[in-house]
Short mmCIF file of C-alpha atoms in Angstrom, two decimals:
data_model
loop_
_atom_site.label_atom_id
_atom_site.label_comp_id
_atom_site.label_asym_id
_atom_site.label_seq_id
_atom_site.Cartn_x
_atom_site.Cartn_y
_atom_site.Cartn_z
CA UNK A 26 109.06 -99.92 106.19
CA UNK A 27 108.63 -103.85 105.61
CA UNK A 28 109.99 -104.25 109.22
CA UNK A 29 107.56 -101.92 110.78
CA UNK A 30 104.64 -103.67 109.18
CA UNK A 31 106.01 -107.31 110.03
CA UNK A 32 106.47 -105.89 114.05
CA UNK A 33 102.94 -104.44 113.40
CA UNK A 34 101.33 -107.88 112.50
CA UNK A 35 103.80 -109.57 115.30
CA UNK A 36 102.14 -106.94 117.61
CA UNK A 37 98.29 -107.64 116.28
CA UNK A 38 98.80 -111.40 117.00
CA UNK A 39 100.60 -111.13 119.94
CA UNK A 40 97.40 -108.81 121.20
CA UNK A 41 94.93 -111.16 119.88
CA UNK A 42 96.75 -114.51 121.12
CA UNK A 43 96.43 -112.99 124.95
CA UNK A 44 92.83 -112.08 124.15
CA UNK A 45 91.62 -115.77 123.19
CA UNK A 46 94.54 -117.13 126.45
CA UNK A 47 92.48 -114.78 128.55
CA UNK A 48 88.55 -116.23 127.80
CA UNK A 49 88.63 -118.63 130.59
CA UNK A 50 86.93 -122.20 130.70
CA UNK A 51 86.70 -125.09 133.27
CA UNK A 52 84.90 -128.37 132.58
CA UNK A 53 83.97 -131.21 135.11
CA UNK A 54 82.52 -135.01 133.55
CA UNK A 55 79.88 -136.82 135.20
CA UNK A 56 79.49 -140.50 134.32
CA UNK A 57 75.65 -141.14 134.43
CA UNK A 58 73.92 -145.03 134.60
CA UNK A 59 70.83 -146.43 134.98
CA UNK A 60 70.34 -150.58 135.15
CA UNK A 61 66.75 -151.56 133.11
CA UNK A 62 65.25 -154.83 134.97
CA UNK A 63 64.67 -157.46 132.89
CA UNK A 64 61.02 -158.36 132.22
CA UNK A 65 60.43 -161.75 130.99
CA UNK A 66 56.94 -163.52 131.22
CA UNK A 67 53.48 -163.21 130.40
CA UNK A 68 49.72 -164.08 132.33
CA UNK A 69 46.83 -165.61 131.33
CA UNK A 70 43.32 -164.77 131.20
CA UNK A 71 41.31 -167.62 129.99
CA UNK A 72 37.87 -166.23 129.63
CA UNK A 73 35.35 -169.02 129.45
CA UNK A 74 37.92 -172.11 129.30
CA UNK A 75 37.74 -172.66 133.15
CA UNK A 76 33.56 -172.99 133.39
CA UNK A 77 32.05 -176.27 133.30
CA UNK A 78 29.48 -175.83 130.45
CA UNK A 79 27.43 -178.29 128.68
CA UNK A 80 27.41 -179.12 124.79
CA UNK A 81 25.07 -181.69 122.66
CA UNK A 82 27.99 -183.97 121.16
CA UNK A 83 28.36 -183.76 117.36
CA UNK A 84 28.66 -179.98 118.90
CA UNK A 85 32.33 -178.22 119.42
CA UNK A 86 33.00 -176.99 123.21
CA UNK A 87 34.74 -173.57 122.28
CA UNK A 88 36.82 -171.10 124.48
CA UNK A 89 39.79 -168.35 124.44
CA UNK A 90 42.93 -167.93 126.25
CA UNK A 91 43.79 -164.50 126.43
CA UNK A 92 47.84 -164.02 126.75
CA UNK A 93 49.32 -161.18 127.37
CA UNK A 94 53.47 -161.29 127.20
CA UNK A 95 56.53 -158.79 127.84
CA UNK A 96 59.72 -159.27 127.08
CA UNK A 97 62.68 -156.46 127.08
CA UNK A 98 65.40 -158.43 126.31
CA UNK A 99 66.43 -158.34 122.70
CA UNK A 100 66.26 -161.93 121.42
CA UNK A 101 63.26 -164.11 119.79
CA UNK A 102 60.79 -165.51 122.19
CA UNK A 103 57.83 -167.93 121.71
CA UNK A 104 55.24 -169.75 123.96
CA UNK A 105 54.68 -173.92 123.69
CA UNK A 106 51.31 -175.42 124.78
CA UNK A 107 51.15 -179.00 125.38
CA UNK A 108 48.31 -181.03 126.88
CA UNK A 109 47.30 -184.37 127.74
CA UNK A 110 43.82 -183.66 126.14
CA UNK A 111 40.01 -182.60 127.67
CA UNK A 112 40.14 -186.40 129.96
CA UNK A 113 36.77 -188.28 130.34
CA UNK A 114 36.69 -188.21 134.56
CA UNK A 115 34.72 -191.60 134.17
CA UNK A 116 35.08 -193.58 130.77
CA UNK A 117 38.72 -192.34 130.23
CA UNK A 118 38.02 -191.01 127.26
CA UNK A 119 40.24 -188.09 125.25
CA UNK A 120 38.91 -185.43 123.18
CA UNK A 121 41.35 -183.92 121.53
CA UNK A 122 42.32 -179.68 121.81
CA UNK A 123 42.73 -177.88 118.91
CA UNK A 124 44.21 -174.48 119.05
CA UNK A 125 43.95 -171.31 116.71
CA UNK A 126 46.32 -168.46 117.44
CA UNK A 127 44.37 -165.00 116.10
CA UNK A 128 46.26 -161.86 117.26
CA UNK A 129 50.00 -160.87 117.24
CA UNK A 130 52.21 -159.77 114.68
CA UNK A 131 54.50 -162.95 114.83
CA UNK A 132 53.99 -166.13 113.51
CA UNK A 133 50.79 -167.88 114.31
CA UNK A 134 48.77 -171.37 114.48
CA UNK A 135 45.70 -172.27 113.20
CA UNK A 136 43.57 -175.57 114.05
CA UNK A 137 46.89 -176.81 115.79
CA UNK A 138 46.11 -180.26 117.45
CA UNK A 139 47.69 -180.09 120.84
CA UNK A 140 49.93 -183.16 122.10
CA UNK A 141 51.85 -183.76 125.01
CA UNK A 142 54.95 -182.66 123.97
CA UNK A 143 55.01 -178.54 123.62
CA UNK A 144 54.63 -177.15 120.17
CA UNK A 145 54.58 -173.44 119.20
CA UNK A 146 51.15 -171.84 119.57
CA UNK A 147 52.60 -168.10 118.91
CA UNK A 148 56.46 -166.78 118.20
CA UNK A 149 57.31 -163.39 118.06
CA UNK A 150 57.50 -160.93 115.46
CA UNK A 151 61.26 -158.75 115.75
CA UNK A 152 59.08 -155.82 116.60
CA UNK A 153 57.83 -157.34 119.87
CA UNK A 154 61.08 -157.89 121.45
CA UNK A 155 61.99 -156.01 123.21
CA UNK A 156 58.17 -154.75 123.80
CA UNK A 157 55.52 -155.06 126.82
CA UNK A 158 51.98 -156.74 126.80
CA UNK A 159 52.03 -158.25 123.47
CA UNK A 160 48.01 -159.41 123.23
CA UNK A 161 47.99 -162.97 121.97
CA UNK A 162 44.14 -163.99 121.68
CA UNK A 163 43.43 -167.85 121.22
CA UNK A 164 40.79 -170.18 119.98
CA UNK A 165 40.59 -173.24 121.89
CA UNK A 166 38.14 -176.09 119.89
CA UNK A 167 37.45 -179.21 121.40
CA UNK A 168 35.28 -181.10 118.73
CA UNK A 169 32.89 -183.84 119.66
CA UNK A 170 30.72 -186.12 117.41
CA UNK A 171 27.38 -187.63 117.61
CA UNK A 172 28.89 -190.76 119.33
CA UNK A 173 30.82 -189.17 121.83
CA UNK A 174 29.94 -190.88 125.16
CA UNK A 175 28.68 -188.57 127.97
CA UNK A 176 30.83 -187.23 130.43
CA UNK A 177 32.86 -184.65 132.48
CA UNK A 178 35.43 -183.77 130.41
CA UNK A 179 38.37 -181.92 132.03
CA UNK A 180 42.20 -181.12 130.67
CA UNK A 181 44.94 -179.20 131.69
CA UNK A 182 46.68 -176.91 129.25
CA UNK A 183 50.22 -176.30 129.80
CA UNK A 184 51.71 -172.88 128.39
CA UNK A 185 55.07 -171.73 128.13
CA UNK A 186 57.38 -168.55 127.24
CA UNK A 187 60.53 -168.89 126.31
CA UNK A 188 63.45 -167.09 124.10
CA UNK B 12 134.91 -78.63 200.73
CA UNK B 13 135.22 -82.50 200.08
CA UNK B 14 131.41 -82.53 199.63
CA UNK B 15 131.58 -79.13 197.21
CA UNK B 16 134.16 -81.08 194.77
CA UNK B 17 131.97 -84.07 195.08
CA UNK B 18 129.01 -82.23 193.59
CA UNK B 19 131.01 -80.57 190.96
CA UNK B 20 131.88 -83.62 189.24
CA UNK B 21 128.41 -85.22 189.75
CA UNK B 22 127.20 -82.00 187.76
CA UNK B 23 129.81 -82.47 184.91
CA UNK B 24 128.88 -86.08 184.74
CA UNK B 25 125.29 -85.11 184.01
CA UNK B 26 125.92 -82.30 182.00
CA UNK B 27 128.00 -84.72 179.48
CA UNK B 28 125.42 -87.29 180.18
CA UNK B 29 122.36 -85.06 178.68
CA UNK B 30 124.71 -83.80 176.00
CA UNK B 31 124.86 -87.08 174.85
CA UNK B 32 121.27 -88.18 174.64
CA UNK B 33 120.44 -84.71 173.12
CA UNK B 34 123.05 -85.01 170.25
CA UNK B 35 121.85 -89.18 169.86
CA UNK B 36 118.42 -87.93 169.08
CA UNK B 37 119.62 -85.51 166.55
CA UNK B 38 121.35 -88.40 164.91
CA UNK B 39 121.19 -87.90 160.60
CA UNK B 40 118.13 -90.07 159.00
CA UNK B 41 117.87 -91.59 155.99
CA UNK B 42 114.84 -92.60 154.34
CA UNK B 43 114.08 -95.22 151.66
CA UNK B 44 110.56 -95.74 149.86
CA UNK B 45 110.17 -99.98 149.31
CA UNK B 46 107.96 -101.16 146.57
CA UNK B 47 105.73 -103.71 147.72
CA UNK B 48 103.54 -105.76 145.31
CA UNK B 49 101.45 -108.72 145.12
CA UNK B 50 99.80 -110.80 142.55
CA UNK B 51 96.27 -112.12 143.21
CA UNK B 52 95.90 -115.49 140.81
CA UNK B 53 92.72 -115.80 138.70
CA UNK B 54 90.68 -118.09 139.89
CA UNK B 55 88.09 -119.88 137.59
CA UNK B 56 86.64 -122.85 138.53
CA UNK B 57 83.30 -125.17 138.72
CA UNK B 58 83.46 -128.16 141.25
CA UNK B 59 80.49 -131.21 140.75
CA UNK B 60 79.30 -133.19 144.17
CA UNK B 61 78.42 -136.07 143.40
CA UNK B 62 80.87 -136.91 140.38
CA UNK B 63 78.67 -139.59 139.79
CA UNK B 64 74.72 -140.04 138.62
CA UNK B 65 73.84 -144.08 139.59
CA UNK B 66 69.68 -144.30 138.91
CA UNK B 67 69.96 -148.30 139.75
CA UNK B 68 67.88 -150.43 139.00
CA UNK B 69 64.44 -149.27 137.35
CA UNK B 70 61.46 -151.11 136.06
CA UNK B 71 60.77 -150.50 132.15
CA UNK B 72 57.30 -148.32 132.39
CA UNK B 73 58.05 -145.86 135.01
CA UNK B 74 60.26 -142.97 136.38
CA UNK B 75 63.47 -143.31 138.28
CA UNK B 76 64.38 -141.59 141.81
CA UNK B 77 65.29 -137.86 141.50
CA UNK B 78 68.86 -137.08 142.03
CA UNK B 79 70.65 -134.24 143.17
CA UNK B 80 73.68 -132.49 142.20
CA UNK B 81 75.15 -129.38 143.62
CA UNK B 82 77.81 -127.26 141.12
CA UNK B 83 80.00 -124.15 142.87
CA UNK B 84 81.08 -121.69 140.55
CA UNK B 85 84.02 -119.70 142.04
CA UNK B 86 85.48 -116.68 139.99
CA UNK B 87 87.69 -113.67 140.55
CA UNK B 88 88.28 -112.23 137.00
CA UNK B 89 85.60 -109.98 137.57
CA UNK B 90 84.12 -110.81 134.12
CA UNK B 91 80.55 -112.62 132.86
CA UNK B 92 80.47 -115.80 132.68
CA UNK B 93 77.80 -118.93 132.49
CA UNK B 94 77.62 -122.39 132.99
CA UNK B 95 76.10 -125.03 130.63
CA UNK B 96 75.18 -128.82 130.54
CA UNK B 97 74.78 -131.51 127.69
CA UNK B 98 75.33 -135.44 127.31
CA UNK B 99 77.90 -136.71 124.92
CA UNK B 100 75.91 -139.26 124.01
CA UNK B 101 72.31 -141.11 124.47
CA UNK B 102 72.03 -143.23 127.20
CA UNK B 103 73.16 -146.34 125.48
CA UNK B 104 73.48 -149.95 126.03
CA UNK B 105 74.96 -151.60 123.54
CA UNK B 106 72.80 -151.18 120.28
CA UNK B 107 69.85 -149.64 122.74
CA UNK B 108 69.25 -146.18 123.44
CA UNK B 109 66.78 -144.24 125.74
CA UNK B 110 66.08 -140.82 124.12
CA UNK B 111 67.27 -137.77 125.22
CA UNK B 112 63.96 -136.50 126.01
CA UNK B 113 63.26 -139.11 128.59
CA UNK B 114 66.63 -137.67 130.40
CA UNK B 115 64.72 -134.87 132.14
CA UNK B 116 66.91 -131.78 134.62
CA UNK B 117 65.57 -128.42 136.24
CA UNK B 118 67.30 -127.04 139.12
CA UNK B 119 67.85 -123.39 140.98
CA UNK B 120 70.79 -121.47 141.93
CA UNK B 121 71.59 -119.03 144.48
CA UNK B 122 73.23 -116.55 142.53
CA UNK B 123 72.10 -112.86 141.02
CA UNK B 124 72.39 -115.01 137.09
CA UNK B 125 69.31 -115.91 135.20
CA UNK B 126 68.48 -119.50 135.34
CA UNK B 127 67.24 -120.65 131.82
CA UNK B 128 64.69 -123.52 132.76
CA UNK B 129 64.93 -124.33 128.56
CA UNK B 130 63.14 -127.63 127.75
CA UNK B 131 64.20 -129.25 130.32
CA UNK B 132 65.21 -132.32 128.24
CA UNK B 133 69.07 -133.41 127.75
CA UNK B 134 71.02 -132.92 124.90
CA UNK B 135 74.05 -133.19 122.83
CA UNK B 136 74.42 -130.06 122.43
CA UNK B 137 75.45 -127.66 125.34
CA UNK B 138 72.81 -125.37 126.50
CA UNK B 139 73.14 -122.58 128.54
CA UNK B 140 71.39 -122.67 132.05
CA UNK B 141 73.18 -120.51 133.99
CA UNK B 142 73.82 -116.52 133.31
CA UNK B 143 75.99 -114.86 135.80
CA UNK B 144 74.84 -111.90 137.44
CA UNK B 145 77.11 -108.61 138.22
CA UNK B 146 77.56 -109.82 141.72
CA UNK B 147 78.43 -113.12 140.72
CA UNK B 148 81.69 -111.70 138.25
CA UNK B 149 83.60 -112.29 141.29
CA UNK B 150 82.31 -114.55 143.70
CA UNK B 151 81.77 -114.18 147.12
CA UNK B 152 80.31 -116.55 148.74
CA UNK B 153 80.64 -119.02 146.17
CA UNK B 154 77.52 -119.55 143.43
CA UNK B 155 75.85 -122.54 144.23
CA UNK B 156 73.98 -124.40 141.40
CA UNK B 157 71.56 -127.25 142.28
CA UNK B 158 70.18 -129.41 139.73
CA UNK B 159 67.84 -132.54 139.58
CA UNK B 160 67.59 -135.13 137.21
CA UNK B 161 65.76 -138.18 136.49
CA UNK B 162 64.91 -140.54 133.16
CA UNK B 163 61.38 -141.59 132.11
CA UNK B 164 62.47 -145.46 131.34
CA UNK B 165 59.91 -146.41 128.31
CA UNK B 166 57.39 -149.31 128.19
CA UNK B 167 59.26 -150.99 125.81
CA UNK B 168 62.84 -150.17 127.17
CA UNK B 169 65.14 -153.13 126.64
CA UNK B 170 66.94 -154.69 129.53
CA UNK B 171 70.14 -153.41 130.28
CA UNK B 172 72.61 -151.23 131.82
CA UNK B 173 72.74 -147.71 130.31
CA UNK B 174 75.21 -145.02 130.27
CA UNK B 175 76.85 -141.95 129.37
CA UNK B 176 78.68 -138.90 129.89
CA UNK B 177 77.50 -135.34 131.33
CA UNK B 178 79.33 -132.57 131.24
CA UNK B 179 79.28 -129.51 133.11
CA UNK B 180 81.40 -126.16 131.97
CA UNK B 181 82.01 -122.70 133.16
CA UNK B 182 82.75 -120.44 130.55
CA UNK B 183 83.41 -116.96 130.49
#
């Protein structure tokens, strides 16, 4: 009797192993890419800053640079400014730029005296790397006093990204 | 007389000639029955064209180039069957991913199955787009199964080159 019911289970599993062999499957792997450029830079939109306006001295001349900066690669980035200063075109003269940096999540400037050798205006906050058009709004001062000799003032502002 | 005796044996000749034949197609027969047998193999099979999905290069922001892939299912075992897709893994490069839901797929088949459009989004998980049909339980002509795909590539996507595996199966 033991036999029979050991040949009976040999049987069932014998039945049910050719039942599972039987459910057929065939598989094929596809290797899938896709290459993201790499976006690094940013433009400039600088509002009032290029039109020749007229101040009383003892009065500030005031205008914004509007940046707007991408970056998808995943490491820090900042931007520099440097300038010579706002030169008078006929006493020589240099007024001096200050710069306030007032949007952005990274680290900002405020009332930063520009020179001629780059300083940070604006560096990134981790969230913004890797991230596209980052709006950096700036505050450009150039402050005059009451003995500031007349003139056409004119400076170049040099601006630049880099991680 | 010479002619007469000449005739004679030409008769006797031809009598034992057509006694001959006559008993030769009486000859004893014997008959044997041959088993003949053949075994048909099961066939069971998907084949991919291309084996390979290449989107190049792509600008973060927009949509990459659709591309095509054509599947044929070939079957004899007379039995349903389906055919579904998934990705082992998120497009990934290095820490980066691009989500599953930006890896978009719809297709068409010419088969008698039910083509399950689902959401249309990739996944991890296999999902069944492809139910046979009776006719297709044993195929003839082949089912063919054409799908598309393409990737939305995020804004914010970081540079790099992605990648990962899909993975096409015929089950029955």
């Amino acid at each position: 009797m033991k036999k029979l019911i050991v040949l009976g289970i040999v049987v069932m599993l014998a039945i049910f192993a050719g039942s599972v062999a039987y459910a057929d499957s065939d598989s094929k792997d596809v290797a899938v890419t896709v290459n993201v450029q790499s976006v690094f830079g940013f433009s400039v939109w600088d509002g009032e800053l290029s039109q020749e306006y007229t101040i009383m001295p003892g009065e500030n001349a005031i205008g914004n640079l509007h940046i707007t900066a991408s970056s998808n690669h995943s490491q820090l980035w900042w931007i520099n400014a440097s300038t010579d200063g706002m030169v008078g075109q006929y006493n020589g003269k240099v007024l001096p730029v200050e710069i306030s940096t007032l949007s952005g999540a990274g680290v900002k400037v405020a009332n930063l005296v520009l020179t001629s050798a780059p300083q940070a205006i604006y560096t990134a906050d981790a969230t913004e790397y890797p991230k596209s058009g980052v709006a950096i709004d700036t505050l450009l001062v150039v402050p005059t006093t009451l003995s500031t000799p007349q003139d056409v003032y004119k400076g170049l502002i040099a601006l630049t990204m880099t991680e | 007389m010479k002619i007469k005796k000449h005739a004679g044996l030409l008769l006797l000749i031809s009598l034992f000639a057509f006694t001959y034949s006559v008993s030769g197609a009486f000859a004893a027969q014997e008959l044997s029955n041959l088993d003949a047998s053949v075994g048909v193999n099961p066939v069971f099979t998907i084949t991919v064209n291309p084996s390979t999905l290449n989107f190049g290069n792509v600008d973060p922001g927009t949509t990459t180039g659709n591309k095509d892939m054509f599947l044929s299912c070939v079957t004899n075992n007379n039995k349903p069957w389906s055919v579904s897709l998934k990705i082992t893994a998120e497009l990934t490069s290095g820490a980066i991913t691009i989500p599953n839901d930006n890896f978009n797929w719809w297709g068409s088949s010419n088969g008698s199955g039910t083509w399950n459009a689902g959401t249309g989004h990739m996944s991890t998980t296999p999902f069944v787009f492809y139910q046979a049909g009776g006719l297709d339980y044993i195929t003839s002509p082949n089912v063919e199964l054409h799908l598309t795909f393409n990737i939305d590539i995020p804004q914010n996507q970081g540079a790099g080159t992605y990648s990962t595996t899909l993975v096409l199966t015929m089950t029955e």
